[in-house]
Coordinates of C-alpha atoms and ligand atoms in Angstrom, one line a residue:
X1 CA 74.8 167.4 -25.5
X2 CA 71.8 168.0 -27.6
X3 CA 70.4 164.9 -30.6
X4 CA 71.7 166.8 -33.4
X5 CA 68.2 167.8 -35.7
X6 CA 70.2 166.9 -38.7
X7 CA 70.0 163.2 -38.9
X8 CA 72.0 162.2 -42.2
X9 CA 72.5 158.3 -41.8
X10 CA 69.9 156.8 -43.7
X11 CA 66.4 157.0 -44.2
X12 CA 64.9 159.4 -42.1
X13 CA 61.5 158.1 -40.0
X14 CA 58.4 160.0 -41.2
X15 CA 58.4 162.1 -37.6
X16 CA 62.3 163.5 -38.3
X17 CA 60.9 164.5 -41.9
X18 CA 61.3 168.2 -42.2
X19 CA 58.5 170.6 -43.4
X20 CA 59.2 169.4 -47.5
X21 CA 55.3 168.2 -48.3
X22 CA 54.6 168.5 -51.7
X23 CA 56.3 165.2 -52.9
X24 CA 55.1 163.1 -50.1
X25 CA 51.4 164.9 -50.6
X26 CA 51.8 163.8 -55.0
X27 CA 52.6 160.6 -54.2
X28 CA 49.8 159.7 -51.5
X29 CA 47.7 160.9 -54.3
X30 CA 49.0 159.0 -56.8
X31 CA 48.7 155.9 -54.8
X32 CA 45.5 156.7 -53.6
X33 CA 43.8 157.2 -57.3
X34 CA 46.1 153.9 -58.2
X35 CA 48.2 155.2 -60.4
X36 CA 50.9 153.4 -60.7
X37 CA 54.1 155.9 -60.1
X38 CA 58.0 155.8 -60.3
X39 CA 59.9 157.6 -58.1
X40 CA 63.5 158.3 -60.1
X41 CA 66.5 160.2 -58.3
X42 CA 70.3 159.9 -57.2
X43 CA 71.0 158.0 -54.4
X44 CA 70.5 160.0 -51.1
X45 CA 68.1 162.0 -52.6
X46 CA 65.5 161.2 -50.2
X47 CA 63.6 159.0 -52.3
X48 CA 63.1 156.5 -49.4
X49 CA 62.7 158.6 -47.0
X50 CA 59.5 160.0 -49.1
X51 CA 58.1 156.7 -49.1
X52 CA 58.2 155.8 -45.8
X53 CA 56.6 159.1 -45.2
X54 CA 53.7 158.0 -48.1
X55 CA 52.8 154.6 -46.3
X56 CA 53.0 156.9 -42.6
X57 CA 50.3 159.1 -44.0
X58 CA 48.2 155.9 -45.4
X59 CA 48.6 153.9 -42.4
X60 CA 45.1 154.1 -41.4
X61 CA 43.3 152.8 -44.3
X62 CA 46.5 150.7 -46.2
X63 CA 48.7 148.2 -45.6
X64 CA 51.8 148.7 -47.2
X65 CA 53.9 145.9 -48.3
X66 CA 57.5 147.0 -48.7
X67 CA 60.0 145.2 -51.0
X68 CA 63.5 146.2 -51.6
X69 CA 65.3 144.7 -54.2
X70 CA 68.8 146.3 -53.5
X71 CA 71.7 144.0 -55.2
X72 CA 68.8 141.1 -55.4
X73 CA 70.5 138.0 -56.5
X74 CA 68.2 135.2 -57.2
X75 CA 64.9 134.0 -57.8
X76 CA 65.2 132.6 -54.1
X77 CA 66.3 135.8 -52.9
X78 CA 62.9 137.4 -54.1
X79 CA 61.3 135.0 -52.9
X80 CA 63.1 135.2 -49.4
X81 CA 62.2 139.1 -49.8
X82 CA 58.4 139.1 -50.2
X83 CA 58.2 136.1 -47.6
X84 CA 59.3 138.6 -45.1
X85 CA 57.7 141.5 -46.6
X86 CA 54.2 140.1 -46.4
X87 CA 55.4 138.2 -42.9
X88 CA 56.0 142.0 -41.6
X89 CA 52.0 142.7 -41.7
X90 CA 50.8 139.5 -41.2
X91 CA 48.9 139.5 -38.1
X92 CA 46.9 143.2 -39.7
X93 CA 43.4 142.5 -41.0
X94 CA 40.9 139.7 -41.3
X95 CA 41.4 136.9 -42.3
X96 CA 44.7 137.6 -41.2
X97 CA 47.7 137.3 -43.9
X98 CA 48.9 134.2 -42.1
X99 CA 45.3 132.6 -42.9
X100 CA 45.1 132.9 -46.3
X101 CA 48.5 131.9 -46.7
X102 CA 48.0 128.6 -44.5
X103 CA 44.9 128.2 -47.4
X104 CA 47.4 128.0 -50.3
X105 CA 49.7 126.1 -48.4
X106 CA 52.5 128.9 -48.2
X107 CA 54.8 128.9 -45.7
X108 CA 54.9 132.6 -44.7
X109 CA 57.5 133.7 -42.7
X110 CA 59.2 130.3 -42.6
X111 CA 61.1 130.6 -46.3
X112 CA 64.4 131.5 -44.6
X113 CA 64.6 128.2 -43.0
X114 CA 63.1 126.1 -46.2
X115 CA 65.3 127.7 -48.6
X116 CA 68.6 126.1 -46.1
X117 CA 66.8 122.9 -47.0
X118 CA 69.0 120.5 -49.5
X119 CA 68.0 120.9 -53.2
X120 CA 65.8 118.2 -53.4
X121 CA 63.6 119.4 -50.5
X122 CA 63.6 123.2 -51.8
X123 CA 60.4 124.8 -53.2
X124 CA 60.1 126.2 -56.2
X125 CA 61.5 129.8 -56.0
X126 CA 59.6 130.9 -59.0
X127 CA 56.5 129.1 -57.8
X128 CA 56.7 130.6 -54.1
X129 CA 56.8 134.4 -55.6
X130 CA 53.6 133.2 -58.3
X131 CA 51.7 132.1 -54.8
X132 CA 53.2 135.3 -53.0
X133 CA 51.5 137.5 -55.4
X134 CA 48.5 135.6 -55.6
X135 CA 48.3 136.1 -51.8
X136 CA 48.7 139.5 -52.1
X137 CA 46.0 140.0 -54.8
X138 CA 43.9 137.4 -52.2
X139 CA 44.6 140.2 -49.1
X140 CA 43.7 143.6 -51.8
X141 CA 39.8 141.9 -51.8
X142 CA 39.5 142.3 -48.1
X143 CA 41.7 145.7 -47.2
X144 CA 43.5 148.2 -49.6
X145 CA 47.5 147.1 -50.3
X146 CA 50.0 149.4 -51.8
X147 CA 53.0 147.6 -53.0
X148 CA 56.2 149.6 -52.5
X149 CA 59.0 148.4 -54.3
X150 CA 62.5 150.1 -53.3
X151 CA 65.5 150.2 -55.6
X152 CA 63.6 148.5 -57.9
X153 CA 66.5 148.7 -60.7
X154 CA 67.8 145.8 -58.7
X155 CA 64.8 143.7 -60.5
X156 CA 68.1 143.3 -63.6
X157 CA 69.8 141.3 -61.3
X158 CA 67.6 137.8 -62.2
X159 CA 66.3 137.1 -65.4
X160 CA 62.6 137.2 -65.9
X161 CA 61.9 138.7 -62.1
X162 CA 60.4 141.4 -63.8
X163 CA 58.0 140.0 -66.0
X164 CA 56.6 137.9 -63.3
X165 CA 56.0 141.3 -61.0
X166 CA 54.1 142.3 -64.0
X167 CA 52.3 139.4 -65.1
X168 CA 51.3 138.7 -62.0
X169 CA 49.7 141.9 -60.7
X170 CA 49.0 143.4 -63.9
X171 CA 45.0 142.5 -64.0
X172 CA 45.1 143.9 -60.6
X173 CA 46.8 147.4 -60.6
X174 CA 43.6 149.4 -59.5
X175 CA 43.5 146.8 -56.2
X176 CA 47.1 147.0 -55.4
X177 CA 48.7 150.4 -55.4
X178 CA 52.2 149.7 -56.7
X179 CA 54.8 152.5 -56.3
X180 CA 58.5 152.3 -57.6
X181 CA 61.7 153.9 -56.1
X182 CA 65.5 153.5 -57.4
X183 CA 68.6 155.2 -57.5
X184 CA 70.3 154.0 -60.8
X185 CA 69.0 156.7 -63.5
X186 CA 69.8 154.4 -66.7
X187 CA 68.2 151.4 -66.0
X188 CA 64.9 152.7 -63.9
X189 CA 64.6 154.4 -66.9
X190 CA 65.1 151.5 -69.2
X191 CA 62.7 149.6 -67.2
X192 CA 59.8 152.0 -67.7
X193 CA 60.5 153.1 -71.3
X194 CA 62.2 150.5 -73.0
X195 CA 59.5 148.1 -75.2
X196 CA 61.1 145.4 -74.2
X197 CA 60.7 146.1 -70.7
X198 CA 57.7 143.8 -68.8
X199 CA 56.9 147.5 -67.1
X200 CA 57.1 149.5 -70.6
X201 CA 55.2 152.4 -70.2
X202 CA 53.1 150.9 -66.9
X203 CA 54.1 153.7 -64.8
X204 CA 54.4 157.6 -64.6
X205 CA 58.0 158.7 -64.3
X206 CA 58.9 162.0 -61.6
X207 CA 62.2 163.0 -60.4
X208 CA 62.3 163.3 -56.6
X209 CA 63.2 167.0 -56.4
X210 CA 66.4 168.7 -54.6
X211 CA 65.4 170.7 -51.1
X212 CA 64.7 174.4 -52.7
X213 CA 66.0 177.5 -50.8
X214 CA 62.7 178.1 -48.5
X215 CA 62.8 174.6 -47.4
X216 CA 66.4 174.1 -46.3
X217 CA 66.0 177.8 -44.6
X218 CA 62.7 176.5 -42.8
X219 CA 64.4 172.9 -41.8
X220 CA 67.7 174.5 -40.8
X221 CA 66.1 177.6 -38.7
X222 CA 63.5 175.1 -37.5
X223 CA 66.5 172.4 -35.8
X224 CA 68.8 175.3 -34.6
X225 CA 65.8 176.8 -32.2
X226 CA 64.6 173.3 -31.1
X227 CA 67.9 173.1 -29.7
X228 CA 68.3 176.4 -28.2
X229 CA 70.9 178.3 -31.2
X230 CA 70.0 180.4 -33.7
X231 CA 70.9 179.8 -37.9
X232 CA 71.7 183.1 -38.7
X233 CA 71.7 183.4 -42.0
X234 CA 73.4 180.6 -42.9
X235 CA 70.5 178.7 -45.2
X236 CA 72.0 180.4 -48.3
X237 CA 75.2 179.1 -48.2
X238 CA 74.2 175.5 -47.8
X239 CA 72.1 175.7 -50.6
X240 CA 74.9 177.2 -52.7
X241 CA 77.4 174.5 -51.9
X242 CA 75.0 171.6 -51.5
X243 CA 72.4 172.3 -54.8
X244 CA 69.8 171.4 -52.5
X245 CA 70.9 168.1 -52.7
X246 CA 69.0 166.4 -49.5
X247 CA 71.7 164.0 -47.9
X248 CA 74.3 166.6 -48.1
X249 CA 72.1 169.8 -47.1
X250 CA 71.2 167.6 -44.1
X251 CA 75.1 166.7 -43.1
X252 CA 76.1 170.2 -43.7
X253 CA 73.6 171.6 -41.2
X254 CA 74.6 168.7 -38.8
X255 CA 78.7 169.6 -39.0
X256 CA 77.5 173.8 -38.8
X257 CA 75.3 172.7 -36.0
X258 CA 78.2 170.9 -34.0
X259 CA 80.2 173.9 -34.2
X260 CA 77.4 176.6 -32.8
X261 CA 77.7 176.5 -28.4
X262 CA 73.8 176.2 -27.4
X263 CA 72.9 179.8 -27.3
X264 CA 75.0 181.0 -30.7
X265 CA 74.5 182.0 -33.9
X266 CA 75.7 180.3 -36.6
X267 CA 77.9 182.6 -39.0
X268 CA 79.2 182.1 -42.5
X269 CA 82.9 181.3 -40.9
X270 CA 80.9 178.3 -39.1
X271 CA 80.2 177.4 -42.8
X272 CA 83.4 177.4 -44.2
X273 CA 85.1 175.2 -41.1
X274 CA 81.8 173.0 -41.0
X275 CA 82.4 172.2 -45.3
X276 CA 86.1 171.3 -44.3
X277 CA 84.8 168.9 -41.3
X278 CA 82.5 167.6 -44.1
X279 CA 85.7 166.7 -46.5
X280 CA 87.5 165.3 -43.9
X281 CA 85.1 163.2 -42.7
X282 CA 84.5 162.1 -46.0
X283 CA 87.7 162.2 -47.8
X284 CA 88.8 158.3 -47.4
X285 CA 85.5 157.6 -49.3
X286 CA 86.0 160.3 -51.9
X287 CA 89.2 158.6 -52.8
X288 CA 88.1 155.0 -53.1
X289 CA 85.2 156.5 -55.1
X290 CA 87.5 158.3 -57.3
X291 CA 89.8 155.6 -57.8
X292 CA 87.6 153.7 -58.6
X293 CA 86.4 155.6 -62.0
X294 CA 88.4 154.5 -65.5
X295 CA 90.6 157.0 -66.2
X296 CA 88.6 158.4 -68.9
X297 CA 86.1 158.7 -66.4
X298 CA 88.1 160.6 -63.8
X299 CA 89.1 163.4 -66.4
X300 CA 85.5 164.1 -67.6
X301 CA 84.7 164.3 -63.9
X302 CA 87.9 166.9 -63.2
X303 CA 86.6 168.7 -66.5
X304 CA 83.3 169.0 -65.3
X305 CA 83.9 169.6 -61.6
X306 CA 86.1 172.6 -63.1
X307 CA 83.6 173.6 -65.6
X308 CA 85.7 173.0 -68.4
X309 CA 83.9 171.9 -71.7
X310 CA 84.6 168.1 -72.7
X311 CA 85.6 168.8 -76.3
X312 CA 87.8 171.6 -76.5
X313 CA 91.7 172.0 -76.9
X314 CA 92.3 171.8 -72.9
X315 CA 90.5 168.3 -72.7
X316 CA 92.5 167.5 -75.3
X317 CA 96.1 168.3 -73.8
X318 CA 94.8 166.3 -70.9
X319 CA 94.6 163.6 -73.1
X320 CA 91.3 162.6 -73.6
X321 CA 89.9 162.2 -77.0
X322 CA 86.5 163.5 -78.3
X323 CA 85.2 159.4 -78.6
X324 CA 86.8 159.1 -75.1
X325 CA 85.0 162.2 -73.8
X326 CA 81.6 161.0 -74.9
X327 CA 81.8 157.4 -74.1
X328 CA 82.9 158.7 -70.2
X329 CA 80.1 160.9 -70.2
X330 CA 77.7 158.6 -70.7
X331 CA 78.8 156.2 -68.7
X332 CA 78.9 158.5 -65.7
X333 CA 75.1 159.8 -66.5
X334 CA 74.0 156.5 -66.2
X335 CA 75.5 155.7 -63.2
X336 CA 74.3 158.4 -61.7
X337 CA 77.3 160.3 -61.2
X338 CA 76.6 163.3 -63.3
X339 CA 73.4 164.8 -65.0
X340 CA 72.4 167.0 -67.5
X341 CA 70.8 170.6 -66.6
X342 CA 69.7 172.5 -69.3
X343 CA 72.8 172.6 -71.3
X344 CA 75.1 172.3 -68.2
X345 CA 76.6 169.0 -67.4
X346 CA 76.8 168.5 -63.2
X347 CA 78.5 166.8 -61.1
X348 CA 75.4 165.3 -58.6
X349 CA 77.3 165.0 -55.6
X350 CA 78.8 168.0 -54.3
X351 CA 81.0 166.3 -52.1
X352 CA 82.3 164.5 -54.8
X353 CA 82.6 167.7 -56.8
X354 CA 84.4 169.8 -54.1
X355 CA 86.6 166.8 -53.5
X356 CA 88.0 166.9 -57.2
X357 CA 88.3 170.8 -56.7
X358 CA 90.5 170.3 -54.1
X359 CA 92.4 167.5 -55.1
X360 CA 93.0 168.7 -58.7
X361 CA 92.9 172.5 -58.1
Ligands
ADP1 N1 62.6 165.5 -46.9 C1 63.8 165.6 -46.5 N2 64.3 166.7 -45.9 C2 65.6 166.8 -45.5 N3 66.5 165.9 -45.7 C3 66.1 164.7 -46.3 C4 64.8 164.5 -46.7 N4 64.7 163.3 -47.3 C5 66.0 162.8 -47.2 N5 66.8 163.6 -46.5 C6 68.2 163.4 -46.2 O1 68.8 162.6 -47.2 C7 69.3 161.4 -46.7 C8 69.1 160.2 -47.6 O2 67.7 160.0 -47.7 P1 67.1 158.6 -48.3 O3 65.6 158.7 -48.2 O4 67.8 157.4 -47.7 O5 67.6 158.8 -49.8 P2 67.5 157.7 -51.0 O6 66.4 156.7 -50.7 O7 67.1 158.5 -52.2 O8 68.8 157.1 -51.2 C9 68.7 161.3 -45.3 O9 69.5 160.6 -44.3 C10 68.5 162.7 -44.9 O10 69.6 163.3 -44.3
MG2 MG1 66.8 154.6 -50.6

């Protein structure tokens, strides 16, 4: 049996990338003219994917230092972060990383084992990430750096982290490319646009964009002749029940793929039995998910997932209240769950939206 050209667990690598350029080719410029750029999206909207593909196509004349600051939980957890972030390239260039690090006495690569030390024999957390970014600045006079930092919103999670990213490379953002990536829509916004904020208007804002028509037909024709089947005209209908959105364009393909013998055509009955597959697969999840909502919550999702308005006499038989309605609603935009479109309120997860379909009728 054929690798299914689908891949949908993940990231993808920057050689599984389909033929969808124009982001990836935006943000090498952006990084290139140092602009300092924010990549905002729903999770599994490819946004890491597009910037693993940015630092491929700069791998020749950049390093690229790559934080992630998923769920970060301490100041020693940043620090723990960017020791192994800058430890990843630290043999690349001369003077090597690992020699200008030796000259301000940082440990790099070693934090793991110093932070297991007893308390009186730790380092400084905060002082670690001041030297780490001072060796980064120290590495951007002898090669060109872009700093990726991945679900940045995770930055919330300790007190001051952000101002010190900002204090520290702020004299230096036309050395050190800096690009930002995160999945939860209220507070990468808040971090960018909120005066408060360290980063407060430091950074241009764009949406990473759903898969359009013409690129899911290119990357769905382009995996079924690889392997020796043909797509029909199948492209259509995973746009319709996906939205383009890129994680579930990508499983859809993969379950319509399974279903197609090498040598077949895909047909719109393939379809239909590969979007069950996809519910099954997923429903466990769908329910813990679900569950998971306030009950407010899980009626303005049923509302919306049935295109019912939030305010009118039916959401109030159901039993929630105009105050409840809005509250819910806003919650649920920024968590990420729906989104505004136009006038239109979504639901950004079609899995999510076909599940309450079927569940609720
Ligand atoms: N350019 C793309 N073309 C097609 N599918 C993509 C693309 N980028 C991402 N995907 C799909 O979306 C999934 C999630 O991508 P990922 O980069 O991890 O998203 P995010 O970082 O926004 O959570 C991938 O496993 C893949 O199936
Ligand atoms: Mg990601």
């Amino acid at each position: 049996m054929d690798v299914s050209p689908f891949p949908h667990h993940g990231p993808l690598e920057p050689g599984q990338l389909p033929a969808q350029t124009d982001l990836v080719d935006d943000l090498v410029q952006r990084v290139t003219e140092r602009r300092v750029t924010a990549l905002l999206g729903p999770r599994r909207y490819g946004k890491t994917t597009a910037l693993r593909a940015v630092a491929d196509r700069l791998d020749d004349t950049t390093t690229t230092v790559w934080l992630d600051l998923y769920a970060l939980a301490s100041w020693s957890d940043l620090a723990d972060r960017l020791d192994r972030s800058l430890a990843a390239i630290g043999g690349a260039g001369s003077p090597s990383l690992h020699e200008l690090a030796a000259r301000i006495n940082l440990p790099l690569g070693l934090l793991a084992i110093e932070l297991r030390k007893p308390a009186d024999q730790r380092p400084d957390p905060i002082l670690l990430v001041q030297a780490q970014l001072d060796l980064l600045i120290e590495a951007s006079r002898t090669r060109s750096i872009v700093l990726v930092i991945d679900e940045f919103s995770g930055v919330v999670g300790v007190e001051g982290a952000a101002a010190k990213l900002r204090t520290g490379l702020q004299h230096h953002f036309q050395e050190i490319g800096l690009l930002f990536a995160g999945s939860e829509p209220s507070t990468m916004q808040m971090l960018f646009t909120d005066r408060a904020e360290p980063f407060y208007a430091q950074a241009d804002l764009i949406e990473a964009p759903a898969l359009d028509l013409a690129t899911i037909d290119s990357l769905v024709r382009g995996g079924f002749d690889d392997t020796g089947r043909s797509a029909g005209s199948i492209a259509a209908s995973i746009a319709e029940f996906t939205g383009g959105h890129p994680h579930r364009v990508m499983e859809l393909a993969d379950a319509i793929w399974r279903r197609v013998e090498e040598g077949g055509t895909a047909s719109e009955a393939d379809v239909a039995l590969a979007i069950s597959d996809v519910m099954a697969a997923t429903d466990a999840g769908m329910e813990r998910l679900f569950s998971s909502f306030r009950s407010a919550e899980q009626l303005v999702l049923r509302l919306v997932a049935q295109g019912e308005t939030l305010f009118g006499a039916y959401a109030g038989s159901m039993g929630l209240s105009n105050g409840g309605a809005q509250h819910a609603r806003a919650a649920l935009v920024d968590r990420g769950h729906i989104r505004r479109v136009g006038s239109r309120i979504e639901i950004v997860d079609p899995v999510v939206a076909e599940w309450i379909r079927r569940r609720f009728g």
